Short mmCIF file of C-alpha atoms in Angstrom, two decimals:
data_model
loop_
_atom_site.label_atom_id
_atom_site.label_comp_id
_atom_site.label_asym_id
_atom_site.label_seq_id
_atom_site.Cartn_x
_atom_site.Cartn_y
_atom_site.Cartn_z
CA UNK A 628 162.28 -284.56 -32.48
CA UNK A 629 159.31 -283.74 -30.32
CA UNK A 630 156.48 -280.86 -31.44
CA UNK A 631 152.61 -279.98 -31.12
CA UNK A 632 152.90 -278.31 -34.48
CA UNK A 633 150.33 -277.61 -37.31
CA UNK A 634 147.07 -277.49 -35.32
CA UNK A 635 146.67 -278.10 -31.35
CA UNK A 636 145.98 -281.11 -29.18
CA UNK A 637 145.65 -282.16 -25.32
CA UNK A 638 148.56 -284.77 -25.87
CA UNK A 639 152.43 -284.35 -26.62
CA UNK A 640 153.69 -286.17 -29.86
CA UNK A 641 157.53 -287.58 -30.24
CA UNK A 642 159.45 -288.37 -33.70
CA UNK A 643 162.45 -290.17 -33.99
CA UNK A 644 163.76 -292.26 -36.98
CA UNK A 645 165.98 -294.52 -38.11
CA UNK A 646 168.80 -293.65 -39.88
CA UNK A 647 168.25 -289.79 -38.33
CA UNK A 648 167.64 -287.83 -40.84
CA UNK A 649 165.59 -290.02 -43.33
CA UNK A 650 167.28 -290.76 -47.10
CA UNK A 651 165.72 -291.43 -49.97
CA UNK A 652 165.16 -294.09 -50.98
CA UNK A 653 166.43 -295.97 -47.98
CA UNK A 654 165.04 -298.57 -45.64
CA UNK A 655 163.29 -296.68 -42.41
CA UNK A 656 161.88 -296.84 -39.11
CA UNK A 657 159.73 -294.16 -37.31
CA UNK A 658 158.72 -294.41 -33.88
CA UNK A 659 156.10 -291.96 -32.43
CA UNK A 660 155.40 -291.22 -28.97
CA UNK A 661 151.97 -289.57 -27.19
CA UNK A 662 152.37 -288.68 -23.71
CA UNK A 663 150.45 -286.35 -21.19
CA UNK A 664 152.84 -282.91 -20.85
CA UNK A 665 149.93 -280.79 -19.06
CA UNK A 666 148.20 -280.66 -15.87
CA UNK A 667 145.12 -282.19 -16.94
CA UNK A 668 143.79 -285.91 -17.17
CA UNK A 669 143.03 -287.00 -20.39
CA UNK A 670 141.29 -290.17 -21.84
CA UNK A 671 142.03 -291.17 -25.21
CA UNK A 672 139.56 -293.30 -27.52
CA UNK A 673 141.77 -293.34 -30.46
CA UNK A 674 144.70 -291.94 -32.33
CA UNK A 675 144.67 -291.68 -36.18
CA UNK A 676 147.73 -291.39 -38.17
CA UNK A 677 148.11 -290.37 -41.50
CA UNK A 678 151.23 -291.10 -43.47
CA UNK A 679 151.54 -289.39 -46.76
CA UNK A 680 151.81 -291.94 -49.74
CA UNK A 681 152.79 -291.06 -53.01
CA UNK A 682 155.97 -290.42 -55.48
CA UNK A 683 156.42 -286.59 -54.61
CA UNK A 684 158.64 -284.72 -52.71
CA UNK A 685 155.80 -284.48 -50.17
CA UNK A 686 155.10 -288.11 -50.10
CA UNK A 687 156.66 -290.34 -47.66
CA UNK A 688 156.24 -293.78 -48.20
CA UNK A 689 155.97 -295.04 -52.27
CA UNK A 690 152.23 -295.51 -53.28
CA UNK A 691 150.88 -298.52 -52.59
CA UNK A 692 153.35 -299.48 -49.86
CA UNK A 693 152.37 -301.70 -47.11
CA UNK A 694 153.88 -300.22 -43.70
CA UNK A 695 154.21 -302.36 -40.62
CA UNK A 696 153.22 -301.01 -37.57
CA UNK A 697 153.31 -302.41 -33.89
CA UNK A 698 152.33 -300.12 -30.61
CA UNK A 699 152.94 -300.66 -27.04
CA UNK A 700 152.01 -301.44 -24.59
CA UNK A 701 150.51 -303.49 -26.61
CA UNK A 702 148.24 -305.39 -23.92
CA UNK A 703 146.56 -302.21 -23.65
CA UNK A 704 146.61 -300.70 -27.34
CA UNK A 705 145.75 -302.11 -30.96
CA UNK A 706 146.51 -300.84 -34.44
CA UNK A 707 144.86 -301.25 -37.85
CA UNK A 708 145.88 -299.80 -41.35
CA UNK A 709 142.52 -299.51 -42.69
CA UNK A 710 143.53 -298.34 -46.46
CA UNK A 711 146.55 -296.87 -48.34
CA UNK A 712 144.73 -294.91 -50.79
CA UNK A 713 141.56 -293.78 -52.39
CA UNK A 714 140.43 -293.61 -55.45
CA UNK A 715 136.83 -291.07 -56.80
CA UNK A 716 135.34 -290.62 -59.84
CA UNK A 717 133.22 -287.26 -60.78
CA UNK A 718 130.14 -287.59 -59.18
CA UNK A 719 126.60 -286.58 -61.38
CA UNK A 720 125.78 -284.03 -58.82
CA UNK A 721 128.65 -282.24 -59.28
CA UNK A 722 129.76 -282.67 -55.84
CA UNK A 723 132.01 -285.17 -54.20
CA UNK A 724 134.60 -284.76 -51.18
CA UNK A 725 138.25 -286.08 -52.31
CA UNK A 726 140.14 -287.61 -49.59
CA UNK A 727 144.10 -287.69 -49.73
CA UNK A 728 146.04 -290.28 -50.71
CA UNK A 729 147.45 -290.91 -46.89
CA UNK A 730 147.51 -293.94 -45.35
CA UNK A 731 145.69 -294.14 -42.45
CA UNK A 732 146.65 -296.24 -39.21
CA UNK A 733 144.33 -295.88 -36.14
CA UNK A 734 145.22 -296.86 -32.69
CA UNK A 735 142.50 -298.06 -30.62
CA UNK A 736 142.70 -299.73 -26.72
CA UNK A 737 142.23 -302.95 -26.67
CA UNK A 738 139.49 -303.54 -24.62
CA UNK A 739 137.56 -300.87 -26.82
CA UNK A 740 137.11 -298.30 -23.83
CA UNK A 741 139.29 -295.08 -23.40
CA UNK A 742 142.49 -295.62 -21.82
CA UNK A 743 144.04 -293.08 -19.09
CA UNK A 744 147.05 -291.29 -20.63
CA UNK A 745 147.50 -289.40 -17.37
CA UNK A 746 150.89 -291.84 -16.52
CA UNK A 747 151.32 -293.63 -18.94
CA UNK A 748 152.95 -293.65 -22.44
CA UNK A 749 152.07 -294.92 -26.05
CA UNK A 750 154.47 -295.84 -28.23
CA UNK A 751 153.60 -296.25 -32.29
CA UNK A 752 156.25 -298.06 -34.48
CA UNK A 753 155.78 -297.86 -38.16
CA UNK A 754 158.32 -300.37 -39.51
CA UNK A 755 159.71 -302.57 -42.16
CA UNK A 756 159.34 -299.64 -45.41
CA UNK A 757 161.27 -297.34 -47.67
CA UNK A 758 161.30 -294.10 -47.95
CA UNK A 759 160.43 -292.99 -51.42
CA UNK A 760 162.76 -291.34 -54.11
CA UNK A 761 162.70 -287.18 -53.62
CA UNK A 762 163.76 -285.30 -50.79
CA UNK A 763 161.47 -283.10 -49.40
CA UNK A 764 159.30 -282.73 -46.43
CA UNK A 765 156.62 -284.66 -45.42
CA UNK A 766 153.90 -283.88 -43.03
CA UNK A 767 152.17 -286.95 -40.67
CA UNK A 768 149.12 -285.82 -39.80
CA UNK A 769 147.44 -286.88 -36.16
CA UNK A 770 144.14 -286.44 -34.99
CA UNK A 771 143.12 -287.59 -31.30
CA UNK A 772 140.05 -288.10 -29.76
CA UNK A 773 140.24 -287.32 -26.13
CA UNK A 774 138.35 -286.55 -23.12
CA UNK A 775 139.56 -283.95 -20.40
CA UNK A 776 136.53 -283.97 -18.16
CA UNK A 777 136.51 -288.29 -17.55
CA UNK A 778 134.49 -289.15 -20.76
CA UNK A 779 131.34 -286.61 -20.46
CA UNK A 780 132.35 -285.23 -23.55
CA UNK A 781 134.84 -285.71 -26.56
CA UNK A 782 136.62 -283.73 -28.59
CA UNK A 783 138.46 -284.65 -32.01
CA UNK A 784 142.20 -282.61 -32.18
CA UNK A 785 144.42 -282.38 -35.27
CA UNK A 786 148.01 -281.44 -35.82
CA UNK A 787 151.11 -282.11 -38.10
CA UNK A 788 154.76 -283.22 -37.83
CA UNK A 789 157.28 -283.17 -40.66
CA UNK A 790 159.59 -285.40 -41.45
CA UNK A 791 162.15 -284.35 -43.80
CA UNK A 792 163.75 -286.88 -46.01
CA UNK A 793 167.20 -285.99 -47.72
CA UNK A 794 169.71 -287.72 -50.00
CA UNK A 795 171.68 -290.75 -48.44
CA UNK A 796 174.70 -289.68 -46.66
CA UNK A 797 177.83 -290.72 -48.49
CA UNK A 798 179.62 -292.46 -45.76
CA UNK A 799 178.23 -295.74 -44.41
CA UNK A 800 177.71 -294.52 -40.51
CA UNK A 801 176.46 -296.66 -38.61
CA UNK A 802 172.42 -296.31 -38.51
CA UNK A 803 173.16 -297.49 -42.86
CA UNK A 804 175.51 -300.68 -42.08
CA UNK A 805 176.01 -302.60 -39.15
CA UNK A 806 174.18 -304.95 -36.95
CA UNK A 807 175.74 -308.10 -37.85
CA UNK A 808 173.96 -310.83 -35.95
CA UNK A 809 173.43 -314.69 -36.28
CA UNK A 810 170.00 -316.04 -35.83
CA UNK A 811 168.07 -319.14 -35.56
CA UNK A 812 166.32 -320.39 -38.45
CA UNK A 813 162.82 -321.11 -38.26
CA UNK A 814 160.93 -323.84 -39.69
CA UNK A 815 159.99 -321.28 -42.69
CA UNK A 816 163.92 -320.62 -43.16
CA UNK A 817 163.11 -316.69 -41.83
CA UNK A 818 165.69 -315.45 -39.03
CA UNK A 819 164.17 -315.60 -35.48
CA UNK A 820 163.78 -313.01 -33.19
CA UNK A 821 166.41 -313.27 -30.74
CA UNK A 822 170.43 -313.04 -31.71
CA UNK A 823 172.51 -316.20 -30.94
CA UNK A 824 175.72 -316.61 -30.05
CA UNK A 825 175.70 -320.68 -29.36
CA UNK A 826 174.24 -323.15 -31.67
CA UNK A 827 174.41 -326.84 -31.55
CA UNK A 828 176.08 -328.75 -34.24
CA UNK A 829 174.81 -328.32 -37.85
CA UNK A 830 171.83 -326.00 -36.63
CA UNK A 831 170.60 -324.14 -39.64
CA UNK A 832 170.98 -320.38 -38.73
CA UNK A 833 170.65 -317.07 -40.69
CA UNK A 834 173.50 -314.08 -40.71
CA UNK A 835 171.63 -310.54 -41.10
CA UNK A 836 173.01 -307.15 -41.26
CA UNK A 837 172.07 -303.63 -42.52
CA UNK A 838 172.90 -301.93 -45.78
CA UNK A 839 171.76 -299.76 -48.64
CA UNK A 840 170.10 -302.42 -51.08
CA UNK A 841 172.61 -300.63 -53.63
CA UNK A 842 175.06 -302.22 -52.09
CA UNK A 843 177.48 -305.01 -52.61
CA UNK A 844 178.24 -307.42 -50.07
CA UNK A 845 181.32 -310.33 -49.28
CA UNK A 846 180.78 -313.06 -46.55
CA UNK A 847 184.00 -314.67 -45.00
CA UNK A 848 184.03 -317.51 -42.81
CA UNK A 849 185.00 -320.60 -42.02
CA UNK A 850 187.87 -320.40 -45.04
CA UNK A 851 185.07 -319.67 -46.97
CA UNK A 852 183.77 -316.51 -49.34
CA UNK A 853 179.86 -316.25 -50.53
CA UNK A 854 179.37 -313.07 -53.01
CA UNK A 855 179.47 -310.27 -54.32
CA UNK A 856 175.78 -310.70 -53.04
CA UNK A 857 173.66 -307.74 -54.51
CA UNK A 858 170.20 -306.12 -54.91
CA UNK A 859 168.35 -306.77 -50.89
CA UNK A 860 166.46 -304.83 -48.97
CA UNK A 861 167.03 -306.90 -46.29
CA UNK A 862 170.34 -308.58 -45.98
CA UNK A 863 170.29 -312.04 -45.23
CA UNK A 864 172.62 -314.95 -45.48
CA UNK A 865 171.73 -318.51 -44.75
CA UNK A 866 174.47 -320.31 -42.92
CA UNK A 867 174.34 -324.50 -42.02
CA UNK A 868 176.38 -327.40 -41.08
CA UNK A 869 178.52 -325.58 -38.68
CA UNK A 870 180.25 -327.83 -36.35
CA UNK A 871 182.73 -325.74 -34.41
CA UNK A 872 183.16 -321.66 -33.37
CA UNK A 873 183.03 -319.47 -36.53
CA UNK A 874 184.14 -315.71 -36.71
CA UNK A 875 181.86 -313.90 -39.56
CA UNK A 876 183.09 -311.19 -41.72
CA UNK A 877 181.40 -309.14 -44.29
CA UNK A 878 182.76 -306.51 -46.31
CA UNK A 879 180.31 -303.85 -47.51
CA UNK A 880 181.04 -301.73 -50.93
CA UNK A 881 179.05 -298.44 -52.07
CA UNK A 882 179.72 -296.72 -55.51
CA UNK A 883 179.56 -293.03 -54.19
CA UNK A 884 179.95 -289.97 -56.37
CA UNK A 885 182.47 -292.03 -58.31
CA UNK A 886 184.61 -293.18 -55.10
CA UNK A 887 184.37 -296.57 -53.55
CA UNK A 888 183.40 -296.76 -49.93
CA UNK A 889 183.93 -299.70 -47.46
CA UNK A 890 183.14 -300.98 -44.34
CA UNK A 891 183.97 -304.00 -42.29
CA UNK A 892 181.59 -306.10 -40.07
CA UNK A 893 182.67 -309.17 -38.00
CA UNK A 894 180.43 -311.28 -35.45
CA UNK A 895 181.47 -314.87 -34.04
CA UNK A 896 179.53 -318.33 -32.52
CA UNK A 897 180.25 -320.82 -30.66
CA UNK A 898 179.42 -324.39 -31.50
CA UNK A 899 178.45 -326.95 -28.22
CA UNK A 900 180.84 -330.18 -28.61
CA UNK A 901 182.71 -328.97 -31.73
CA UNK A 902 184.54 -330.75 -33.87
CA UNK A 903 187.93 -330.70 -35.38
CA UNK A 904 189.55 -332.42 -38.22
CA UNK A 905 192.77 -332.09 -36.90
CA UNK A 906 193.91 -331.01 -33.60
CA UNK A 907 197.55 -330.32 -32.68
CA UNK A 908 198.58 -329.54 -28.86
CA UNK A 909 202.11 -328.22 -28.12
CA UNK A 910 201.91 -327.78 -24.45
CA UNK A 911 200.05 -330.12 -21.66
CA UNK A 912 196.48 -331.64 -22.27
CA UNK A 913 194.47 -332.50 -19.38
CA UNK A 914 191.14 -334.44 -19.73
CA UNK A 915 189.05 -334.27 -17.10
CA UNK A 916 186.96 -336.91 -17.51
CA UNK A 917 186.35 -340.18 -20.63
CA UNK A 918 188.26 -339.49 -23.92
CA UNK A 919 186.97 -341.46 -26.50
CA UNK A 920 189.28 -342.63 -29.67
CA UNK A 921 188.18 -344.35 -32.52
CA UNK A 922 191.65 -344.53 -34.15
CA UNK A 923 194.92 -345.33 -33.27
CA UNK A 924 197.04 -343.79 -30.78
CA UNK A 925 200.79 -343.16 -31.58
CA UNK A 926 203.28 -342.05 -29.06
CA UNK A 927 207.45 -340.78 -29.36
CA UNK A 928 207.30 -340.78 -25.80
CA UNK A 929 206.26 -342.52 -22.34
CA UNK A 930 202.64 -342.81 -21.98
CA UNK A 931 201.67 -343.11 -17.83
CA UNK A 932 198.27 -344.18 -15.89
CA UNK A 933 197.63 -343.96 -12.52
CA UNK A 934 195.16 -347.30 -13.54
CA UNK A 935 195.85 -350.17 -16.20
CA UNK A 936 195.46 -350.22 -19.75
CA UNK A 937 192.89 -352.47 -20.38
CA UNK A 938 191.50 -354.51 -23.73
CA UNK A 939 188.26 -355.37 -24.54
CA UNK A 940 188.11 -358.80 -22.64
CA UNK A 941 189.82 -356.48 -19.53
CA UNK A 942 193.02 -357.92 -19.78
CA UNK A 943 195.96 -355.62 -18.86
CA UNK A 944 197.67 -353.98 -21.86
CA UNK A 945 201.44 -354.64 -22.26
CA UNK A 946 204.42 -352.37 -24.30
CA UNK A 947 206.20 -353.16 -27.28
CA UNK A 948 208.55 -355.68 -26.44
CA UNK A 949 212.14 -354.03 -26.72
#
């Protein structure tokens, strides 16, 4: 969704979200772009955005909500929420300016002088929240201070985007449930960054996927089950002691209208140096370099060497006698 709607402005703004459209309700992402569309140069000091907060139908984000935001590049670019709402009381003189209950975030460059947006991009993620419970439309409000003649003089421009928020789909698509993935622990037991899909023996990992927080959810693996887990906003699933390639499965159930929908998600690891309680080999084994064995070694057939069997004082091994 891209639009210069509501008002005017020397930059072009971009909307997208995640899921597309918003739900109620739901876990959401919005990502906003600003990019030079004219022929013009333009400097920009600083971009304010307002997100409506409240429990209405025009109201994005529940009061009191704290909204994540990151912006790239972000070398170049900062970004503060400076409050989430506002409260005034009647003033004696009978006069008193009301400000709306948005919350603002303001993106400023980093080195505190106006950036060129001539060639270059800003991107504005606003993360990590949930839309709140009634469809409807609400309206972000952006106001830019920019520069078209190289900082001799400024000019403040405002305009709005909506965003429409609607009731959650009733099939689990994709943008609601997927995204199995495995991750590294860290030493606050939180999921890293960065996927994995090899872990050394008995590293403590995390299994994370997404779903509506209504729903329930089974984990399979390793001939074992873990649920029905229930009530997250963010799924997460603390996995340890694994010692050898696992396959993941979670089943995902939402009560819908009175049906029962379900959907399937499966990831897999690998383990360095795994380990087996039991191993059984039908066919050839070839070992390419030291096997160790701590217990005993039975044979029904002949066992060869190019080299001798030795024993511990290196004295050559000899058969059963017959």
């Amino acid at each position: 969704m891209s639009a210069n709607n509501g008002g005017t402005s020397r930059l072009t703004y971009g909307l997208a979200t995640v899921p597309a459209p918003l739900a109620t309700d739901r876990p959401a992402h919005i990502d906003i772009v600003a990019s030079n569309s004219g022929t013009e140069a333009v400097l920009c000091k600083q971009i304010l955005v307002e997100v409506p907060t409240g429990d209405l139908a025009q109201d994005l984000v529940p009061a009191s909500h704290h909204i994540a935001s990151s912006v790239e590049p972000a070398d170049q670019w900062t970004v503060d929420e400076i409050e989430s709402g506002v409260l005034l009381t009647l003033p004696q003189d009978e006069t008193a300016a009301f400000t709306p209950g948005n919350t603002p975030l303001t993106v400023r460059p980093t080195s505190g002088e106006s950036v060129s947006l001539t060639t270059h991009g800003l991107l504005l993620r606003l993360k990590d929240f949930k839309a709140n419970a009634l469809a409807g439309t609400a309206l972000l409000r952006i106001r830019e201070t920019v520069s078209v003649d190289n900082g001799r003089s400024w000019e403040t421009n405002q305009l709005v985007l909506p965003l429409a928020k609607y009731p959650p789909a009733e099939a689990l698509t994709a943008d609601v449930v997927g995204d199995l993935t495995l991750h590294e622990a860290d030493a606050n037991g939180n999921p890293g960054s960065v996927p994995v899909t090899l872990l050394r023996p008995g590293q403590d990992t995390i299994l994370t996927w997404t779903a509506p927080s209504d729903a329930v959810c089974d984990v399979y693996f390793d001939g074992r089950h873990a649920g029905p887990l229930t009530d997250q906003d963010k799924w997460r699933f603390p996995v340890t002691g694994l010692t050898r390639d696992t396959r993941f499965h979670v089943q995902v159930t939402l009560k819908r209208s009175g049906d029962t929908i379900t959907h399937h998600l499966s990831t897999g690891v690998a383990v360095e140096e795994p380990v087996f309680p039991q191993l059984t080999v039908t066919g050839d084994l070839t070992v390419g370099k030291d096997m160790n064995v701590t217990g005993a070694v039975g044979a029904t057939g002949d066992i060869t060497t190019d080299a001798q069997f030795l024993d511990p004082k290196g004295t050559p091994l000899r058969g059963k006698q017959a």
